[in-house]
PDB file of C-alpha atoms and ligand atoms in Angstrom:
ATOM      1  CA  UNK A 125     -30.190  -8.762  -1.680  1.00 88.00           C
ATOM      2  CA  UNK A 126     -27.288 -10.482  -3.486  1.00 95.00           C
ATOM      3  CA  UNK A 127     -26.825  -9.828  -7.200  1.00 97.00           C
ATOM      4  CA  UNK A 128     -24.620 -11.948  -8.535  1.00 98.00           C
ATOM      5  CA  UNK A 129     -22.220 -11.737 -11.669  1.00 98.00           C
ATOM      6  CA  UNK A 130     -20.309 -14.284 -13.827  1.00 98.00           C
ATOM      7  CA  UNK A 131     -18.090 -12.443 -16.096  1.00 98.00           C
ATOM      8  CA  UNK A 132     -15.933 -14.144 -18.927  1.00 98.00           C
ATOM      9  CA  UNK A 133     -12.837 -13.198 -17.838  1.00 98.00           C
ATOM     10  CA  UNK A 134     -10.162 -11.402 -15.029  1.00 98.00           C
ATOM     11  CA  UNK A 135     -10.532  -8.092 -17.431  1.00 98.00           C
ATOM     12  CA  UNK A 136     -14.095  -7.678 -17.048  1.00 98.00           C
ATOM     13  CA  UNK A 137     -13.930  -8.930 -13.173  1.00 98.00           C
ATOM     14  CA  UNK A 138     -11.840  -5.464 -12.665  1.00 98.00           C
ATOM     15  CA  UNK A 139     -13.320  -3.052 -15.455  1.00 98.00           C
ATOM     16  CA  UNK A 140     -17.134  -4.332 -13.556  1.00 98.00           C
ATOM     17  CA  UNK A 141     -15.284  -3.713 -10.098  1.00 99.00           C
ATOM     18  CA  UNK A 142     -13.779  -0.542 -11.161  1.00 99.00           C
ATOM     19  CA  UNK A 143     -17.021   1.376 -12.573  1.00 98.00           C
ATOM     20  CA  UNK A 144     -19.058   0.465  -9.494  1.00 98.00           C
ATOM     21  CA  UNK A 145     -16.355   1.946  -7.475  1.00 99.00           C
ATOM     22  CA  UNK A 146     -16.617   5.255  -9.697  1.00 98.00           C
ATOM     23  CA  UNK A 147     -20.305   4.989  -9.189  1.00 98.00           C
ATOM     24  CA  UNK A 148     -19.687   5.260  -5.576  1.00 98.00           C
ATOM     25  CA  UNK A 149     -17.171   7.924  -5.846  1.00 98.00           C
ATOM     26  CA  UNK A 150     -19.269   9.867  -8.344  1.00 98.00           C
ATOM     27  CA  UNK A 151     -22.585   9.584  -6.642  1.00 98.00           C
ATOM     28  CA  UNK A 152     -20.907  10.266  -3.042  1.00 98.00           C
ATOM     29  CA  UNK A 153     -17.451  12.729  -3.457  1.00 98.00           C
ATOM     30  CA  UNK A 154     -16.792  12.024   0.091  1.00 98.00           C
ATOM     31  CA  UNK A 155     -17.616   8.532   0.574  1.00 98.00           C
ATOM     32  CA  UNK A 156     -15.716   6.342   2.653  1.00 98.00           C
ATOM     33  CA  UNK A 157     -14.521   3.102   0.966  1.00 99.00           C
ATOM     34  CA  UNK A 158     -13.470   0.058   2.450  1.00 98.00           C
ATOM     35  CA  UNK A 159     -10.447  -1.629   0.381  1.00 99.00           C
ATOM     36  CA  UNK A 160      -9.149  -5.106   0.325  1.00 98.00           C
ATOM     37  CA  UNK A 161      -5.410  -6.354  -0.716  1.00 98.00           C
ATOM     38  CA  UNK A 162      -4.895  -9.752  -2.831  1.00 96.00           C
ATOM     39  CA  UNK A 163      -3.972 -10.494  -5.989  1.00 97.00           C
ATOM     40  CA  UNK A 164      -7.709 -10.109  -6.958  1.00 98.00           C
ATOM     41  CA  UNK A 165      -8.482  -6.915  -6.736  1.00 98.00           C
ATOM     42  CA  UNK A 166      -5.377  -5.794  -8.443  1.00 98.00           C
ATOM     43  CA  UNK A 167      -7.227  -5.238 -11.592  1.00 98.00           C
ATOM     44  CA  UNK A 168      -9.522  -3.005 -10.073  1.00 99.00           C
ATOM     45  CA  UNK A 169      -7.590  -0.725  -8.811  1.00 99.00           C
ATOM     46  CA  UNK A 170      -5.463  -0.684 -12.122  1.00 98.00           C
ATOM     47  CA  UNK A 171      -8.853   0.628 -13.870  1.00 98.00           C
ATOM     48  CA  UNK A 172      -9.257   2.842 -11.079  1.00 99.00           C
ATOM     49  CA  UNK A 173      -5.646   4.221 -11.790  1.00 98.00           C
ATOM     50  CA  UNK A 174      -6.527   4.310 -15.292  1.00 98.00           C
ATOM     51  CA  UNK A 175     -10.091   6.187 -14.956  1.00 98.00           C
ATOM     52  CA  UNK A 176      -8.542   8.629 -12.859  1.00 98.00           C
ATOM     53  CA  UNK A 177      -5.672   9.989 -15.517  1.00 98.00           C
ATOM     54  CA  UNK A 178      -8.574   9.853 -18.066  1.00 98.00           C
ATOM     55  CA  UNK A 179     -10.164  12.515 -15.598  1.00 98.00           C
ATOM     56  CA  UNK A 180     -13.464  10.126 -15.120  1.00 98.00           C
ATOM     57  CA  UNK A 181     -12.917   9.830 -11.471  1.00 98.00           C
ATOM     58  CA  UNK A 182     -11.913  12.148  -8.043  1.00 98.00           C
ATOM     59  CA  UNK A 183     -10.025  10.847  -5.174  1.00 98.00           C
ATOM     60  CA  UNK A 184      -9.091  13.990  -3.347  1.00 98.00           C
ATOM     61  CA  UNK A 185     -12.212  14.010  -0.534  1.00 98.00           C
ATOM     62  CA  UNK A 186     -12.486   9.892  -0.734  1.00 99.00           C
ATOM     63  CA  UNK A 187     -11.762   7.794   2.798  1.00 99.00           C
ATOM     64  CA  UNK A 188     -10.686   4.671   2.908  1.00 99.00           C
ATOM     65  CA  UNK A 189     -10.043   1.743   5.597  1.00 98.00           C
ATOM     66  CA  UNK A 190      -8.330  -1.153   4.832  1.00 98.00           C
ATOM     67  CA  UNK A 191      -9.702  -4.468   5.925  1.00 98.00           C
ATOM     68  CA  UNK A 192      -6.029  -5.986   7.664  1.00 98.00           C
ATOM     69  CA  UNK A 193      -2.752  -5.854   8.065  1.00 98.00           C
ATOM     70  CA  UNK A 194       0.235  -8.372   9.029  1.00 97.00           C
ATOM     71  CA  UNK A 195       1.101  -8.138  12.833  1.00 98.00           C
ATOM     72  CA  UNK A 196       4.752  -7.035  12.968  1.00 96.00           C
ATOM     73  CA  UNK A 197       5.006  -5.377   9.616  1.00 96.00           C
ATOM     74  CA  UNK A 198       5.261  -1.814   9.093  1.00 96.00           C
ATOM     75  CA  UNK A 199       4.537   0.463   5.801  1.00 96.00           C
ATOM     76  CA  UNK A 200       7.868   0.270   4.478  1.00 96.00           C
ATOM     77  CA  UNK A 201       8.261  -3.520   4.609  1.00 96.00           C
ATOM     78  CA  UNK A 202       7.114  -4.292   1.224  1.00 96.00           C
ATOM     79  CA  UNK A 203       4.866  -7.160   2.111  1.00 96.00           C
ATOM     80  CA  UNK A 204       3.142  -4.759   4.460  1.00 97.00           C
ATOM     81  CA  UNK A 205      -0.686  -4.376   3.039  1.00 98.00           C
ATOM     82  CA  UNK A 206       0.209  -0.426   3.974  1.00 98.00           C
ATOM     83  CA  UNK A 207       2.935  -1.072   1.196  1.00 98.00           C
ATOM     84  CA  UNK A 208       0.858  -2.693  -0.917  1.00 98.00           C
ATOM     85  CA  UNK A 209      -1.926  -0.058  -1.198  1.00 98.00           C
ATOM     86  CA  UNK A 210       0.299   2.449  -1.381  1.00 98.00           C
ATOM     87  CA  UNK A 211       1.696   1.354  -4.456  1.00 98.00           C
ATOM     88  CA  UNK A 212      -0.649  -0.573  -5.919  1.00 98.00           C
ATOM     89  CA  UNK A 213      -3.207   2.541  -5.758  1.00 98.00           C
ATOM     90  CA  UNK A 214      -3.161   5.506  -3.492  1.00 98.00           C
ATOM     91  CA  UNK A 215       0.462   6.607  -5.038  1.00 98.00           C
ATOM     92  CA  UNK A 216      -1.286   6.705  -8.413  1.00 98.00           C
ATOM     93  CA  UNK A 217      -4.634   8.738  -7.786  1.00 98.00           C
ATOM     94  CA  UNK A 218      -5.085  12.188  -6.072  1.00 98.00           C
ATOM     95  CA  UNK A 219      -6.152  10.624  -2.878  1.00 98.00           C
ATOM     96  CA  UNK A 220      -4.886  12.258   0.978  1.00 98.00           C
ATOM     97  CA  UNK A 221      -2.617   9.290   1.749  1.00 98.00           C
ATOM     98  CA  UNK A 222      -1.822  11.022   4.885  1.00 98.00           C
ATOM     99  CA  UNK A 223      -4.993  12.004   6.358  1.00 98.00           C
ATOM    100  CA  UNK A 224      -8.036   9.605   4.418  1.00 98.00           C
ATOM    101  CA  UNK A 225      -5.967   6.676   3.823  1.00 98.00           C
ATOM    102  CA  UNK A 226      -6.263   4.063   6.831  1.00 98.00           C
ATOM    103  CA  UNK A 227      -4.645   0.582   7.545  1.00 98.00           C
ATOM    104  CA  UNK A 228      -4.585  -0.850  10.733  1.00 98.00           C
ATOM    105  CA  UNK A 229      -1.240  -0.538  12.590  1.00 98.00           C
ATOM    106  CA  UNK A 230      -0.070  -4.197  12.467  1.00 97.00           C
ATOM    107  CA  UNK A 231       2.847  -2.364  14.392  1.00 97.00           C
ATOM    108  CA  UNK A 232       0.761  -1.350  17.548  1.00 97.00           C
ATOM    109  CA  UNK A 233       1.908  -2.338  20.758  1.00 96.00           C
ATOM    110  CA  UNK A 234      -1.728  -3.453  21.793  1.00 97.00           C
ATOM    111  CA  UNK A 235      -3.242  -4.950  18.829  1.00 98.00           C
ATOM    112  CA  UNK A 236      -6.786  -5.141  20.923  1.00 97.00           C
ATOM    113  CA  UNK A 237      -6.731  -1.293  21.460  1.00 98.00           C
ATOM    114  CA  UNK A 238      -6.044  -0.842  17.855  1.00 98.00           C
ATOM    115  CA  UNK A 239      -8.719  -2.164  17.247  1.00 98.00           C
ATOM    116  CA  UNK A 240     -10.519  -0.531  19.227  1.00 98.00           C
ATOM    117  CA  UNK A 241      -9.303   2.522  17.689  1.00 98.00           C
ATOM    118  CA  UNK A 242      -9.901   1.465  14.267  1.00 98.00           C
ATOM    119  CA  UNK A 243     -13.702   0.726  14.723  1.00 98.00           C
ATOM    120  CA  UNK A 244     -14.423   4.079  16.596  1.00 98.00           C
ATOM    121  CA  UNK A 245     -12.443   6.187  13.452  1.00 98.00           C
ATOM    122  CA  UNK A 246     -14.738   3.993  11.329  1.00 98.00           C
ATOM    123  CA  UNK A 247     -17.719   4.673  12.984  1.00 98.00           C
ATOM    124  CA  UNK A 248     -16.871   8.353  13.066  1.00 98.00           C
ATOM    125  CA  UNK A 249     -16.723   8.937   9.169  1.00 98.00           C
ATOM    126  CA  UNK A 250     -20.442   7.344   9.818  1.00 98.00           C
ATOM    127  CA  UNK A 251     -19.224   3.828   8.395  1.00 98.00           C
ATOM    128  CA  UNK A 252     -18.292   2.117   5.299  1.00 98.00           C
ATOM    129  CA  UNK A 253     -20.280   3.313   2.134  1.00 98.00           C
ATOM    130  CA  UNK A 254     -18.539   0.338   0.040  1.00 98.00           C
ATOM    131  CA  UNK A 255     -16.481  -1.955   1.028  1.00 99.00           C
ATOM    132  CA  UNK A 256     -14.696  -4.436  -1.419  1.00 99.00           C
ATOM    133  CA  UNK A 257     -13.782  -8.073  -0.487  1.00 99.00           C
ATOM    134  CA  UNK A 258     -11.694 -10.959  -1.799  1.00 98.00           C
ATOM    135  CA  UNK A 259     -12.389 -13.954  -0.363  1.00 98.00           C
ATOM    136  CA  UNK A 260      -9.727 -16.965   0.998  1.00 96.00           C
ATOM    137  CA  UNK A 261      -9.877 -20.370  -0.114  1.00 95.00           C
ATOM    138  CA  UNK A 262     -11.021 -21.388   3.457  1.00 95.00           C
ATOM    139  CA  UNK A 263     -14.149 -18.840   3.260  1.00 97.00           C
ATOM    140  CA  UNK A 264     -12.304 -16.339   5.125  1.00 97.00           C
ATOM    141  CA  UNK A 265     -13.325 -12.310   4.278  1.00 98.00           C
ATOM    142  CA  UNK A 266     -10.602  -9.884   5.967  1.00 98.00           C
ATOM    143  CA  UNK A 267      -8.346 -12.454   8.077  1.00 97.00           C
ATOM    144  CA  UNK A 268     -11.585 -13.754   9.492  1.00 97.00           C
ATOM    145  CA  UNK A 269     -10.715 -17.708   9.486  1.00 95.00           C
ATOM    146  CA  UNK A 270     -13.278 -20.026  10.263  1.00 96.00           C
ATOM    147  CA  UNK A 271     -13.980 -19.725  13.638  1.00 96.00           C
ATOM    148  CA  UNK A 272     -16.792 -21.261  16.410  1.00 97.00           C
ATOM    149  CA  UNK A 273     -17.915 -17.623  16.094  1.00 98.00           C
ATOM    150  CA  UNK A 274     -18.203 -14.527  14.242  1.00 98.00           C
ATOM    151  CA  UNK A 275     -16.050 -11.635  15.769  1.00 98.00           C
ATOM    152  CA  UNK A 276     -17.547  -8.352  15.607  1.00 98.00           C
ATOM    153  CA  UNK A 277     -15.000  -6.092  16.388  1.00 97.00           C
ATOM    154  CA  UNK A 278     -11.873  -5.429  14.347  1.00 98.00           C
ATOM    155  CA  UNK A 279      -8.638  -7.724  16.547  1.00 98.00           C
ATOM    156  CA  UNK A 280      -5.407  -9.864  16.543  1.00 98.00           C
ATOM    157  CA  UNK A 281      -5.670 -13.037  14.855  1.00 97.00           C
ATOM    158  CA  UNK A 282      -3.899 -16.265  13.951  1.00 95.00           C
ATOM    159  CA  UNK A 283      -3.408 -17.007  10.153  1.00 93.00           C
ATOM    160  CA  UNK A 284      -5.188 -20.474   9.086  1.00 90.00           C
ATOM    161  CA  UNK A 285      -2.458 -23.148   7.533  1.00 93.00           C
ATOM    162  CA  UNK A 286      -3.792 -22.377   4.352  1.00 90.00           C
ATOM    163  CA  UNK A 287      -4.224 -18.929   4.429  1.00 91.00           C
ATOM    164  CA  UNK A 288      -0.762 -18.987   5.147  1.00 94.00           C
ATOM    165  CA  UNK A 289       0.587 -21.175   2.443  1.00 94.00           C
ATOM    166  CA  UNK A 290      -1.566 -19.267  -0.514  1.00 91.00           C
ATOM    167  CA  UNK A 291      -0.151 -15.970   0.789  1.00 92.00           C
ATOM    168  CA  UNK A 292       3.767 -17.582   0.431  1.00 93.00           C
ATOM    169  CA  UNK A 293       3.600 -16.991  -3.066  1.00 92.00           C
ATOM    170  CA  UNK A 294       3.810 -13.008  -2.554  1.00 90.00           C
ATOM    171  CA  UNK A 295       7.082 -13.970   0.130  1.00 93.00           C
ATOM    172  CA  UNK A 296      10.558 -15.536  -0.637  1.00 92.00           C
ATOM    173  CA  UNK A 297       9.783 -18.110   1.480  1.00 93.00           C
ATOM    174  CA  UNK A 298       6.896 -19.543   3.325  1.00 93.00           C
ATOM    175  CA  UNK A 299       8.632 -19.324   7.023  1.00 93.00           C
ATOM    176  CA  UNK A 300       8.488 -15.179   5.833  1.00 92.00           C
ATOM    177  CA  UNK A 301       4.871 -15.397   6.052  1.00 94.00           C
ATOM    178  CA  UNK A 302       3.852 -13.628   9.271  1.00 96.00           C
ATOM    179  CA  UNK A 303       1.489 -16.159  11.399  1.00 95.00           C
ATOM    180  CA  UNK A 304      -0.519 -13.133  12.824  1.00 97.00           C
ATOM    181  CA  UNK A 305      -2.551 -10.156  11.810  1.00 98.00           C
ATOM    182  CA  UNK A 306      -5.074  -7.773  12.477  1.00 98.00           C
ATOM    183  CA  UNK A 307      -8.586  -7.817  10.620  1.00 98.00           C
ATOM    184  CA  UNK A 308     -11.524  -5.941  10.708  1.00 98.00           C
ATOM    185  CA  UNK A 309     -14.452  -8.024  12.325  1.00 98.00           C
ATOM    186  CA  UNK A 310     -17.539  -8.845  10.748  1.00 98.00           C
ATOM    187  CA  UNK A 311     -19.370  -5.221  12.512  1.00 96.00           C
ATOM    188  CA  UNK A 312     -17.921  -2.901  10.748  1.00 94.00           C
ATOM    189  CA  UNK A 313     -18.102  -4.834   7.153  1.00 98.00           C
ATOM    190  CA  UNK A 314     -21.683  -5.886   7.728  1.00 98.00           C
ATOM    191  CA  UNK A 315     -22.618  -2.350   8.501  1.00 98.00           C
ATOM    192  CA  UNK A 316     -21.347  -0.981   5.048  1.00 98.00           C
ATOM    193  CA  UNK A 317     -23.745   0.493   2.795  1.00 98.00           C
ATOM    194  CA  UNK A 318     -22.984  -2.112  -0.081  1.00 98.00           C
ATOM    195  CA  UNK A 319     -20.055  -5.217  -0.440  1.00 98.00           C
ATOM    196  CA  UNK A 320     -18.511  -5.963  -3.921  1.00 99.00           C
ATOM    197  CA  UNK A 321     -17.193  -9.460  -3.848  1.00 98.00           C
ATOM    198  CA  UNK A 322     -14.630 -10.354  -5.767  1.00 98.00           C
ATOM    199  CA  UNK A 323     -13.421 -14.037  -7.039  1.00 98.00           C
ATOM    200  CA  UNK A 324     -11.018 -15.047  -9.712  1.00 98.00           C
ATOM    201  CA  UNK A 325     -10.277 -18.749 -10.858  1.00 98.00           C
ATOM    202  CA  UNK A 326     -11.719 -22.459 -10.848  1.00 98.00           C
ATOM    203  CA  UNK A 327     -10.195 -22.800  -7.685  1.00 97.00           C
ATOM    204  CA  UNK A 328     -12.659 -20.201  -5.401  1.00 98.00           C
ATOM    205  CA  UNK A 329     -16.009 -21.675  -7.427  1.00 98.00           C
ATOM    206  CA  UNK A 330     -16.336 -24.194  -4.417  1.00 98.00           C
ATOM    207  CA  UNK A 331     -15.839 -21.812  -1.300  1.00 98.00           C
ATOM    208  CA  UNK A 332     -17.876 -19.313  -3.057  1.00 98.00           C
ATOM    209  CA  UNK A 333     -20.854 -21.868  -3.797  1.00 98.00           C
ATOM    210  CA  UNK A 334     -20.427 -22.551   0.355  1.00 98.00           C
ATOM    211  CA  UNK A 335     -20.631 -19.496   0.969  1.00 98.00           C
ATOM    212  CA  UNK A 336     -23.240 -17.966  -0.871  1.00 98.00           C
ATOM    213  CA  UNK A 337     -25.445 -21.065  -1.287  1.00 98.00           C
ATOM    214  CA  UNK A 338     -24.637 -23.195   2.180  1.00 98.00           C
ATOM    215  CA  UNK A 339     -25.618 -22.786   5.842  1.00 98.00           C
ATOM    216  CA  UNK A 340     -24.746 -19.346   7.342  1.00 98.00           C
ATOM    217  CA  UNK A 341     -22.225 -20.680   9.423  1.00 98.00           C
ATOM    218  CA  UNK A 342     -18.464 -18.855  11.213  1.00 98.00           C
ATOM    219  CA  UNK A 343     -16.899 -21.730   9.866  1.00 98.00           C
ATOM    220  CA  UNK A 344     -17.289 -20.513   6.456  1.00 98.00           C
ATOM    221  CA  UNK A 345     -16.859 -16.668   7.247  1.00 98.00           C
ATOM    222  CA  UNK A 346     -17.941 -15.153   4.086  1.00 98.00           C
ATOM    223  CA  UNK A 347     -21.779 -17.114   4.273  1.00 98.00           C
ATOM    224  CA  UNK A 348     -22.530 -14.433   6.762  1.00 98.00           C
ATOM    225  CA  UNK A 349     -22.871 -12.472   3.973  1.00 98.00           C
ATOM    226  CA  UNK A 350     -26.412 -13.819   3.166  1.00 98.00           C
ATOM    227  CA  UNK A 351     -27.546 -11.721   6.039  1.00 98.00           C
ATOM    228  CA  UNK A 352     -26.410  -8.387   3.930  1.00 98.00           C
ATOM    229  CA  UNK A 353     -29.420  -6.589   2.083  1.00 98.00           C
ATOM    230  CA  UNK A 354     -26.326  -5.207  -0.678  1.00 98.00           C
ATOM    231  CA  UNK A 355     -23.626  -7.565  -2.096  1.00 98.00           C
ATOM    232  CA  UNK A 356     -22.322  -7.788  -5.311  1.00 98.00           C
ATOM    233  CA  UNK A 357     -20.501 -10.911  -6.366  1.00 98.00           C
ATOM    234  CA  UNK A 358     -18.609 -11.091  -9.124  1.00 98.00           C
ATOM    235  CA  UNK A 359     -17.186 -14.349 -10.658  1.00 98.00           C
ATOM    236  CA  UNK A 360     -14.793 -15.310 -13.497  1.00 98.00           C
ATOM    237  CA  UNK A 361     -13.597 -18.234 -13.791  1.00 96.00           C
ATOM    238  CA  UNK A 362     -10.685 -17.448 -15.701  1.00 95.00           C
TER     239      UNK A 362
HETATM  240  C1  F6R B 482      -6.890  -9.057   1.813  1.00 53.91           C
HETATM  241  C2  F6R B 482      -7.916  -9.876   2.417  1.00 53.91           C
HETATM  242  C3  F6R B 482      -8.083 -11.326   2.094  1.00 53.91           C
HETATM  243  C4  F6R B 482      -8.104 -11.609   0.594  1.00 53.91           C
HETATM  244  C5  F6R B 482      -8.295 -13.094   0.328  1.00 53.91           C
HETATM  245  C6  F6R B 482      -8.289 -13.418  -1.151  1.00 53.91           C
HETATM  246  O1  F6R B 482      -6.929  -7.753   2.325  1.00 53.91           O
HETATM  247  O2  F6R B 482      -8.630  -9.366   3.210  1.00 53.91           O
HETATM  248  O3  F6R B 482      -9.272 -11.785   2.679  1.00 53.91           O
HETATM  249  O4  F6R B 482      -9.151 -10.884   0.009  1.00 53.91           O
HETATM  250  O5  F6R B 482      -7.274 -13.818   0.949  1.00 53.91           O
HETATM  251  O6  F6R B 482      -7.056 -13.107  -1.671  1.00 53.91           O
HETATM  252  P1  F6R B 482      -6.725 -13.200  -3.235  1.00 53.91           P
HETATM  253  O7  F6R B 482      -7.469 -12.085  -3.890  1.00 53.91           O
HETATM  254  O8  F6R B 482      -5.240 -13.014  -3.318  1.00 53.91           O
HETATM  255  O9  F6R B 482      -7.194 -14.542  -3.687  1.00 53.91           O
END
């Protein structure tokens, strides 16, 4: 079942985002959540930070896994989506950033067995109760680009053109982007519990109406969403 939600604006996008996280957290102390970088979910986890020093909200038995990682990058390189979670969340709540808190290691010297890895850890905290997704201008969810299939497990991937030009603006330059990453596949985010979707801005109302409206197809990665019995989408446009 999809529900989906058109808010007014970016605020209400990440106060929405936020309290259905807390409902998670609230309703399941020990639930394992799977988190997303961007710029959209920024807001979120800003409420998040917020709801936590207003005492509304626990982190210290929550689990997380993070959907990707650049290949080559590790957790001190500030464009490193370790980096980024670190300080753009777990830094600020009373999470175990050593022991629940899990990106994949874009540094591994096999990024196949790391994946590997990654899945069975998943699959051992009994999956993903909710996982939270951004989604790319080309449809992708994770670093799944459009493909001539879906990918099940999490692997090594090439960056899309475009994926690689929207993500300049958080490098100096463009040539800084890294052209490879690793991403969970679609197994492990199809087999959470619930998805929040998240999209901010005119320019996603396209790729969203493909997705959620057009042919289930890996060349729009996100449509395979349809086949989930739990999203939530949320929408503003501005
Ligand atoms: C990030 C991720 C990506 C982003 C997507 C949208 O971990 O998995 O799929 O969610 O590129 O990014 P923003 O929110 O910056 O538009």
């Amino acid at each position: 079942m999809l529900t989906y939600l058109q808010v007014a604006t970016y605020e209400e996008l990440s106060r929405k985002g936020a309290d259905i996280i807390r409902e998670v957290i609230t309703s399941k102390p020990q639930c394992v959540l799977g988190l997303a970088t961007g710029s959209t979910p920024i807001g979120i986890y800003d409420n998040l930070i917020s709801d936590y020093q207003a005492g509304k909200v626990d982190f210290s038995s929550v689990v997380t896994f993070n959907l990707d990682e650049y290949a080559g990058l590790d957790g001190e390189n500030e464009q490193s989506y370790r980096y980024f979670m670190d300080h753009h969340l777990f830094n600020h709540v009373n999470i175990n950033k050593e022991q629940n808190t899990n990106v994949p290691d874009g540094m591994a010297f096999d990024l196949m067995v790391e994946g590997i890895c990654y899945d069975t850890l998943i699959e051992s905290f009994g999956g993903i109760d909710l996982q939270l997704l951004g989604i790319g201008l080309d449809g992708h969810i994770g670093f799944n680009e459009p493909d001539d299939c879906f990918t099940k497990e999490t692997h090594p991937v090439t960056l899309d053109e475009s994926t690689i030009e929207a993500n300049a603006r958080f490098f100096e330059r463009k040539e800084d982007v890294p052209t490879k990453a690793i991403t969970m596949g679609m197994g492990s985010i199809m087999a959470a519990k619930q998805i929040l979707l998240v999209a901010n801005g005119e320019k996603k109302k396209a790729i969203l109406e493909k997705a959620l409206n057009g042919p289930i197809t890996p060349r729009v990665p996100a449509s395979i969403l349809q086949l989930h019995p739990n999203v939530t989408v949320i929408y503003s446009e501005v």
